[in-house]
PDB file of C-alpha atoms in Angstrom:
ATOM      1  CA  MET A   9     -78.705 -52.086  72.385  1.00 55.00           C
ATOM      2  CA  HIS A  10     -78.218 -51.234  68.730  1.00 64.00           C
ATOM      3  CA  TYR A  11     -79.505 -53.840  66.291  1.00 73.00           C
ATOM      4  CA  THR A  12     -78.442 -54.138  62.648  1.00 87.00           C
ATOM      5  CA  SER A  13     -80.882 -56.086  60.467  1.00 91.00           C
ATOM      6  CA  VAL A  14     -79.834 -59.297  58.742  1.00 94.00           C
ATOM      7  CA  PRO A  15     -80.256 -57.866  55.200  1.00 95.00           C
ATOM      8  CA  ASN A  16     -77.978 -54.941  56.084  1.00 95.00           C
ATOM      9  CA  ILE A  17     -75.425 -57.247  57.697  1.00 96.00           C
ATOM     10  CA  LEU A  18     -75.348 -59.386  54.570  1.00 97.00           C
ATOM     11  CA  LYS A  19     -74.722 -56.278  52.467  1.00 96.00           C
ATOM     12  CA  VAL A  20     -71.437 -55.993  54.352  1.00 95.00           C
ATOM     13  CA  ILE A  21     -70.245 -59.554  54.895  1.00 96.00           C
ATOM     14  CA  ASN A  22     -71.318 -61.043  51.543  1.00 97.00           C
ATOM     15  CA  PRO A  23     -68.879 -58.972  49.456  1.00 96.00           C
ATOM     16  CA  LEU A  24     -66.332 -58.968  52.287  1.00 95.00           C
ATOM     17  CA  PHE A  25     -65.714 -62.731  52.175  1.00 94.00           C
ATOM     18  CA  LEU A  26     -68.857 -64.885  51.859  1.00 96.00           C
ATOM     19  CA  ASP A  27     -69.374 -64.344  48.122  1.00 96.00           C
ATOM     20  CA  GLU A  28     -65.854 -65.624  47.476  1.00 95.00           C
ATOM     21  CA  LEU A  29     -66.452 -68.726  49.578  1.00 96.00           C
ATOM     22  CA  ARG A  30     -69.695 -69.479  47.724  1.00 97.00           C
ATOM     23  CA  ALA A  31     -67.906 -69.007  44.404  1.00 97.00           C
ATOM     24  CA  LYS A  32     -65.226 -71.471  45.503  1.00 96.00           C
ATOM     25  CA  LEU A  33     -67.947 -73.917  46.545  1.00 97.00           C
ATOM     26  CA  LYS A  34     -69.572 -73.651  43.123  1.00 97.00           C
ATOM     27  CA  GLU A  35     -66.194 -74.096  41.445  1.00 96.00           C
ATOM     28  CA  ALA A  36     -65.468 -77.201  43.525  1.00 96.00           C
ATOM     29  CA  GLY A  37     -68.645 -78.961  42.465  1.00 96.00           C
ATOM     30  CA  ASP A  38     -68.376 -82.546  43.709  1.00 96.00           C
ATOM     31  CA  ASN A  39     -64.582 -82.655  43.616  1.00 96.00           C
ATOM     32  CA  SER A  40     -63.718 -84.164  46.987  1.00 96.00           C
ATOM     33  CA  ARG A  41     -60.203 -82.723  47.142  1.00 95.00           C
ATOM     34  CA  MET A  42     -61.296 -79.190  46.273  1.00 96.00           C
ATOM     35  CA  LEU A  43     -64.108 -79.389  48.812  1.00 96.00           C
ATOM     36  CA  LEU A  44     -61.669 -80.551  51.476  1.00 95.00           C
ATOM     37  CA  ASN A  45     -59.284 -77.700  50.701  1.00 94.00           C
ATOM     38  CA  LEU A  46     -62.134 -75.185  50.945  1.00 95.00           C
ATOM     39  CA  ARG A  47     -63.229 -76.654  54.259  1.00 94.00           C
ATOM     40  CA  LYS A  48     -59.706 -76.385  55.641  1.00 92.00           C
ATOM     41  CA  ARG A  49     -59.442 -72.799  54.453  1.00 91.00           C
ATOM     42  CA  MET A  50     -62.721 -71.844  56.124  1.00 92.00           C
ATOM     43  CA  ALA A  51     -61.456 -73.156  59.449  1.00 89.00           C
ATOM     44  CA  HIS A  52     -58.820 -70.409  59.392  1.00 88.00           C
ATOM     45  CA  ILE A  53     -61.107 -67.453  58.730  1.00 91.00           C
ATOM     46  CA  ARG A  54     -61.456 -65.079  61.665  1.00 91.00           C
ATOM     47  CA  VAL A  55     -64.251 -62.506  61.901  1.00 94.00           C
ATOM     48  CA  PHE A  56     -63.762 -59.487  64.149  1.00 94.00           C
ATOM     49  CA  ASP A  57     -66.324 -56.799  65.053  1.00 95.00           C
ATOM     50  CA  PRO A  58     -64.747 -54.032  67.173  1.00 93.00           C
ATOM     51  CA  ALA A  59     -68.145 -52.494  67.996  1.00 93.00           C
ATOM     52  CA  CYS A  60     -70.220 -55.657  68.230  1.00 94.00           C
ATOM     53  CA  SER A  61     -73.070 -54.718  70.598  1.00 93.00           C
ATOM     54  CA  SER A  62     -75.121 -57.925  70.988  1.00 93.00           C
ATOM     55  CA  GLY A  63     -73.125 -59.703  68.300  1.00 94.00           C
ATOM     56  CA  ASN A  64     -75.407 -59.774  65.261  1.00 95.00           C
ATOM     57  CA  PHE A  65     -72.601 -59.410  62.704  1.00 96.00           C
ATOM     58  CA  LEU A  66     -70.687 -62.270  64.306  1.00 96.00           C
ATOM     59  CA  VAL A  67     -73.739 -64.518  64.634  1.00 97.00           C
ATOM     60  CA  ILE A  68     -74.862 -64.037  61.031  1.00 97.00           C
ATOM     61  CA  ALA A  69     -71.315 -64.545  59.747  1.00 97.00           C
ATOM     62  CA  TYR A  70     -71.080 -67.765  61.756  1.00 97.00           C
ATOM     63  CA  LYS A  71     -74.435 -69.097  60.514  1.00 97.00           C
ATOM     64  CA  GLU A  72     -73.643 -68.302  56.879  1.00 98.00           C
ATOM     65  CA  MET A  73     -70.288 -70.040  57.153  1.00 97.00           C
ATOM     66  CA  ARG A  74     -71.893 -73.075  58.765  1.00 97.00           C
ATOM     67  CA  ALA A  75     -74.352 -73.273  55.856  1.00 97.00           C
ATOM     68  CA  ILE A  76     -71.472 -73.379  53.383  1.00 97.00           C
ATOM     69  CA  LYS A  77     -69.628 -75.911  55.525  1.00 96.00           C
ATOM     70  CA  ALA A  78     -72.742 -78.115  55.749  1.00 96.00           C
ATOM     71  CA  GLU A  79     -73.001 -78.194  51.958  1.00 97.00           C
ATOM     72  CA  ILE A  80     -69.341 -79.183  51.722  1.00 97.00           C
ATOM     73  CA  ASN A  81     -69.915 -82.023  54.188  1.00 96.00           C
ATOM     74  CA  ARG A  82     -73.030 -83.151  52.313  1.00 96.00           C
ATOM     75  CA  ARG A  83     -71.183 -83.320  49.011  1.00 97.00           C
ATOM     76  CA  ARG A  84     -68.352 -85.254  50.643  1.00 96.00           C
ATOM     77  CA  GLY A  85     -70.763 -87.725  52.226  1.00 96.00           C
ATOM     78  CA  GLU A  86     -70.012 -86.548  55.788  1.00 95.00           C
ATOM     79  CA  PRO A  87     -73.292 -84.943  56.944  1.00 90.00           C
ATOM     80  CA  ASP A  88     -72.721 -85.769  60.632  1.00 90.00           C
ATOM     81  CA  ARG A  89     -69.207 -84.350  60.779  1.00 92.00           C
ATOM     82  CA  ALA A  90     -68.634 -81.980  63.717  1.00 91.00           C
ATOM     83  CA  SER A  91     -67.986 -78.359  62.844  1.00 89.00           C
ATOM     84  CA  ASP A  92     -64.368 -77.272  62.636  1.00 87.00           C
ATOM     85  CA  ILE A  93     -65.304 -73.583  62.674  1.00 90.00           C
ATOM     86  CA  PRO A  94     -64.487 -72.698  66.296  1.00 88.00           C
ATOM     87  CA  LEU A  95     -66.418 -69.932  68.006  1.00 89.00           C
ATOM     88  CA  THR A  96     -63.106 -68.488  69.145  1.00 87.00           C
ATOM     89  CA  LYS A  97     -62.597 -67.299  65.553  1.00 90.00           C
ATOM     90  CA  PHE A  98     -65.540 -64.875  65.996  1.00 93.00           C
ATOM     91  CA  ARG A  99     -64.310 -62.059  68.187  1.00 92.00           C
ATOM     92  CA  GLY A 100     -65.694 -58.724  69.222  1.00 94.00           C
ATOM     93  CA  ILE A 101     -65.326 -55.703  71.442  1.00 94.00           C
ATOM     94  CA  GLU A 102     -68.292 -54.122  73.187  1.00 94.00           C
ATOM     95  CA  ILE A 103     -68.101 -51.209  75.599  1.00 93.00           C
ATOM     96  CA  ARG A 104     -71.095 -52.279  77.735  1.00 93.00           C
ATOM     97  CA  ASP A 105     -70.972 -55.446  79.814  1.00 91.00           C
ATOM     98  CA  PHE A 106     -74.581 -56.629  79.311  1.00 93.00           C
ATOM     99  CA  PRO A 107     -74.606 -56.697  75.480  1.00 93.00           C
ATOM    100  CA  ALA A 108     -71.076 -58.103  75.549  1.00 92.00           C
ATOM    101  CA  GLU A 109     -72.322 -61.099  77.517  1.00 91.00           C
ATOM    102  CA  ILE A 110     -75.343 -61.406  75.226  1.00 93.00           C
ATOM    103  CA  ALA A 111     -73.021 -61.506  72.210  1.00 93.00           C
ATOM    104  CA  ARG A 112     -71.046 -64.394  73.686  1.00 91.00           C
ATOM    105  CA  LEU A 113     -74.210 -66.312  74.549  1.00 91.00           C
ATOM    106  CA  ALA A 114     -75.711 -65.579  71.119  1.00 94.00           C
ATOM    107  CA  LEU A 115     -72.739 -67.278  69.466  1.00 94.00           C
ATOM    108  CA  VAL A 116     -73.089 -70.332  71.709  1.00 92.00           C
ATOM    109  CA  ILE A 117     -76.779 -70.558  70.820  1.00 93.00           C
ATOM    110  CA  ALA A 118     -75.998 -70.077  67.116  1.00 95.00           C
ATOM    111  CA  GLU A 119     -73.591 -73.010  67.252  1.00 94.00           C
ATOM    112  CA  TYR A 120     -76.251 -75.182  68.877  1.00 94.00           C
ATOM    113  CA  GLN A 121     -78.909 -74.134  66.352  1.00 95.00           C
ATOM    114  CA  CYS A 122     -76.608 -74.952  63.451  1.00 95.00           C
ATOM    115  CA  ASP A 123     -75.757 -78.337  64.939  1.00 94.00           C
ATOM    116  CA  VAL A 124     -79.480 -79.125  65.269  1.00 95.00           C
ATOM    117  CA  LEU A 125     -80.123 -77.998  61.697  1.00 94.00           C
ATOM    118  CA  TYR A 126     -77.217 -79.737  60.005  1.00 94.00           C
ATOM    119  CA  ARG A 127     -76.352 -82.667  62.281  1.00 90.00           C
ATOM    120  CA  GLY A 128     -79.536 -83.457  64.193  1.00 91.00           C
ATOM    121  CA  LEU A 129     -80.812 -82.888  67.717  1.00 91.00           C
ATOM    122  CA  LYS A 130     -79.091 -85.893  69.282  1.00 87.00           C
ATOM    123  CA  LEU A 131     -75.587 -84.884  68.239  1.00 87.00           C
ATOM    124  CA  ALA A 132     -76.299 -81.228  68.997  1.00 86.00           C
ATOM    125  CA  LEU A 133     -77.391 -81.970  72.555  1.00 85.00           C
ATOM    126  CA  ALA A 134     -74.469 -84.301  73.139  1.00 82.00           C
ATOM    127  CA  GLU A 135     -71.990 -81.499  72.427  1.00 78.00           C
ATOM    128  CA  PHE A 136     -73.909 -78.479  73.747  1.00 77.00           C
ATOM    129  CA  LEU A 137     -73.495 -79.139  77.469  1.00 72.00           C
ATOM    130  CA  PRO A 138     -71.641 -78.339  79.602  1.00 67.00           C
ATOM    131  CA  LEU A 139     -71.226 -74.765  78.408  1.00 68.00           C
ATOM    132  CA  ARG A 140     -67.608 -73.797  77.864  1.00 67.00           C
ATOM    133  CA  ASN A 141     -65.826 -71.069  79.787  1.00 67.00           C
ATOM    134  CA  GLU A 142     -64.099 -69.431  76.819  1.00 69.00           C
ATOM    135  CA  ASN A 143     -65.012 -65.843  76.105  1.00 73.00           C
ATOM    136  CA  TRP A 144     -64.583 -64.371  72.631  1.00 81.00           C
ATOM    137  CA  ILE A 145     -66.099 -60.973  73.382  1.00 91.00           C
ATOM    138  CA  THR A 146     -64.017 -58.335  75.153  1.00 92.00           C
ATOM    139  CA  CYS A 147     -65.837 -55.728  77.221  1.00 92.00           C
ATOM    140  CA  GLY A 148     -64.075 -52.403  76.771  1.00 93.00           C
ATOM    141  CA  ASN A 149     -63.568 -49.341  74.601  1.00 93.00           C
ATOM    142  CA  ALA A 150     -62.312 -50.431  71.175  1.00 93.00           C
ATOM    143  CA  LEU A 151     -60.624 -47.056  70.687  1.00 91.00           C
ATOM    144  CA  ARG A 152     -58.505 -47.563  73.811  1.00 90.00           C
ATOM    145  CA  LEU A 153     -57.675 -51.263  73.483  1.00 91.00           C
ATOM    146  CA  ASP A 154     -54.866 -52.934  71.578  1.00 88.00           C
ATOM    147  CA  TRP A 155     -56.637 -54.932  68.874  1.00 87.00           C
ATOM    148  CA  LEU A 156     -53.617 -57.213  68.539  1.00 83.00           C
ATOM    149  CA  ARG A 157     -54.374 -58.504  72.016  1.00 82.00           C
ATOM    150  CA  ILE A 158     -58.007 -59.206  71.050  1.00 82.00           C
ATOM    151  CA  CYS A 159     -57.124 -60.834  67.721  1.00 80.00           C
ATOM    152  CA  PRO A 160     -53.503 -61.851  68.183  1.00 76.00           C
ATOM    153  CA  PRO A 161     -51.474 -63.179  65.270  1.00 67.00           C
ATOM    154  CA  THR A 162     -50.942 -66.915  65.433  1.00 61.00           C
ATOM    155  CA  GLY A 163     -47.656 -68.711  65.047  1.00 48.00           C
ATOM    156  CA  THR A 164     -45.415 -65.681  64.525  1.00 45.00           C
ATOM    157  CA  ASP A 165     -44.433 -62.543  66.356  1.00 44.00           C
ATOM    158  CA  VAL A 166     -45.930 -59.158  65.540  1.00 42.00           C
ATOM    159  CA  LYS A 167     -43.557 -57.213  63.319  1.00 43.00           C
ATOM    160  CA  LEU A 168     -43.293 -53.410  63.327  1.00 39.00           C
ATOM    161  CA  HIS A 169     -43.622 -52.527  59.686  1.00 37.00           C
ATOM    162  CA  ARG A 170     -44.769 -48.994  58.908  1.00 38.00           C
ATOM    163  CA  ASP A 171     -46.139 -45.739  60.214  1.00 39.00           C
ATOM    164  CA  ASP A 172     -49.817 -44.850  60.409  1.00 41.00           C
ATOM    165  CA  LEU A 173     -51.795 -43.295  57.557  1.00 39.00           C
ATOM    166  CA  PHE A 174     -51.125 -39.759  58.732  1.00 41.00           C
ATOM    167  CA  GLY A 175     -47.372 -40.116  58.640  1.00 40.00           C
ATOM    168  CA  SER A 176     -46.697 -39.908  62.382  1.00 40.00           C
ATOM    169  CA  PRO A 177     -44.464 -42.651  63.801  1.00 39.00           C
ATOM    170  CA  LEU A 178     -46.579 -45.105  65.763  1.00 40.00           C
ATOM    171  CA  ASP A 179     -46.043 -48.537  67.220  1.00 41.00           C
ATOM    172  CA  GLN A 180     -48.359 -50.144  64.712  1.00 39.00           C
ATOM    173  CA  ALA A 181     -47.819 -53.581  63.291  1.00 39.00           C
ATOM    174  CA  GLU A 182     -47.984 -55.548  60.108  1.00 38.00           C
ATOM    175  CA  ILE A 183     -49.145 -59.012  61.115  1.00 35.00           C
ATOM    176  CA  ASP A 184     -47.894 -62.169  59.499  1.00 37.00           C
ATOM    177  CA  PHE A 185     -51.006 -64.300  59.842  1.00 37.00           C
ATOM    178  CA  GLU A 186     -49.651 -67.817  59.878  1.00 38.00           C
ATOM    179  CA  ASN A 187     -50.999 -70.408  62.250  1.00 40.00           C
ATOM    180  CA  ASN A 188     -49.222 -73.404  63.683  1.00 39.00           C
ATOM    181  CA  GLU A 189     -50.208 -75.636  60.771  1.00 44.00           C
ATOM    182  CA  GLY A 190     -48.777 -73.202  58.243  1.00 42.00           C
ATOM    183  CA  GLU A 191     -52.183 -72.249  56.834  1.00 45.00           C
ATOM    184  CA  ARG A 192     -52.802 -68.564  56.213  1.00 53.00           C
ATOM    185  CA  LEU A 193     -55.148 -67.009  58.752  1.00 61.00           C
ATOM    186  CA  ILE A 194     -57.629 -64.617  57.144  1.00 70.00           C
ATOM    187  CA  SER A 195     -59.133 -61.854  59.273  1.00 82.00           C
ATOM    188  CA  ALA A 196     -62.301 -60.051  58.205  1.00 90.00           C
ATOM    189  CA  ILE A 197     -63.143 -56.880  60.139  1.00 92.00           C
ATOM    190  CA  CYS A 198     -66.767 -55.800  59.943  1.00 93.00           C
ATOM    191  CA  GLY A 199     -69.449 -54.072  61.971  1.00 91.00           C
ATOM    192  CA  ASN A 200     -71.637 -51.022  62.395  1.00 91.00           C
ATOM    193  CA  PRO A 201     -69.850 -48.622  64.774  1.00 88.00           C
ATOM    194  CA  PRO A 202     -71.685 -45.688  66.393  1.00 86.00           C
ATOM    195  CA  TYR A 203     -72.358 -42.586  64.319  1.00 89.00           C
ATOM    196  CA  LYS A 204     -72.234 -39.389  66.386  1.00 90.00           C
ATOM    197  CA  ASP A 205     -71.806 -35.992  64.782  1.00 90.00           C
ATOM    198  CA  SER A 206     -69.926 -33.223  66.546  1.00 86.00           C
ATOM    199  CA  GLN A 207     -73.135 -31.871  68.080  1.00 89.00           C
ATOM    200  CA  THR A 208     -74.272 -35.141  69.649  1.00 91.00           C
ATOM    201  CA  GLN A 209     -70.960 -36.478  71.003  1.00 92.00           C
ATOM    202  CA  THR A 210     -70.516 -36.852  74.735  1.00 92.00           C
ATOM    203  CA  ASP A 211     -67.394 -35.713  76.542  1.00 93.00           C
ATOM    204  CA  ASP A 212     -66.156 -39.307  76.454  1.00 92.00           C
ATOM    205  CA  HIS A 213     -66.623 -39.431  72.676  1.00 92.00           C
ATOM    206  CA  LYS A 214     -64.654 -36.202  72.285  1.00 93.00           C
ATOM    207  CA  ASP A 215     -61.882 -37.563  74.502  1.00 93.00           C
ATOM    208  CA  ASP A 216     -61.648 -40.659  72.298  1.00 92.00           C
ATOM    209  CA  LEU A 217     -61.356 -38.531  69.159  1.00 91.00           C
ATOM    210  CA  LYS A 218     -58.765 -36.300  70.784  1.00 92.00           C
ATOM    211  CA  ALA A 219     -56.653 -39.267  71.849  1.00 90.00           C
ATOM    212  CA  ILE A 220     -56.573 -40.559  68.275  1.00 89.00           C
ATOM    213  CA  PHE A 221     -56.516 -37.436  66.108  1.00 90.00           C
ATOM    214  CA  ASP A 222     -55.188 -34.529  68.169  1.00 87.00           C
ATOM    215  CA  LYS A 223     -51.566 -34.831  66.994  1.00 84.00           C
ATOM    216  CA  ARG A 224     -52.441 -35.900  63.460  1.00 86.00           C
ATOM    217  CA  THR A 225     -54.930 -33.379  62.107  1.00 85.00           C
ATOM    218  CA  LYS A 226     -56.165 -29.938  63.111  1.00 84.00           C
ATOM    219  CA  ASN A 227     -59.785 -30.460  62.069  1.00 86.00           C
ATOM    220  CA  TRP A 228     -60.676 -33.507  64.138  1.00 88.00           C
ATOM    221  CA  LYS A 229     -63.315 -31.672  66.211  1.00 89.00           C
ATOM    222  CA  SER A 230     -65.644 -31.617  63.220  1.00 89.00           C
ATOM    223  CA  LEU A 231     -65.317 -35.350  62.547  1.00 90.00           C
ATOM    224  CA  ASP A 232     -68.162 -37.763  63.105  1.00 92.00           C
ATOM    225  CA  TYR A 233     -67.380 -40.254  65.886  1.00 91.00           C
ATOM    226  CA  VAL A 234     -67.442 -43.129  63.373  1.00 89.00           C
ATOM    227  CA  ALA A 235     -64.234 -41.722  61.860  1.00 86.00           C
TER     228      ALA A 235
END
């Protein structure tokens, strides 16, 4: 399984959305209303890794968000408050079944570790078992799956809005991310997909590239797989 180090993961997810959350936390200070609004906003952030392997990007994103949430709760005088950052907001696609299952389990363990750290062992154990049946990691080829089925919009229908970047008409969608409470749902897409130059691609890799690029550009055979 491919493993991306924590420092390299943070180089991606800090500027993607965590730096903004920390800035909002600093701005809020001890203002209870501003802290509450930030906490509500964080509950609607969704992190998606379409090439997640064993789930390191998702796990680190979850832990960093829990750290911010714990500070909010501390400032509001609610240190024992249960997390309202559901694991179902951390979604991924992994082509191999074993690392896909590891990614799901890693998130469950991360939730337990954060509960122990921020709420204490007694409360953590009380909510850890029995393990839930939900699965937030899809086993499959991210280049062949409909991402809207993995991370569906909430509260509204998908609306066909525009063509793809290459100008060919496609059934792509512009998503109105509104959930049932009317709060805007923010989706952050991150990850470290496989890099394979044209000389190291397998036949399956070449088939994936062909399916995506064949009718859009003549020079796709020279593209790296990460494209």
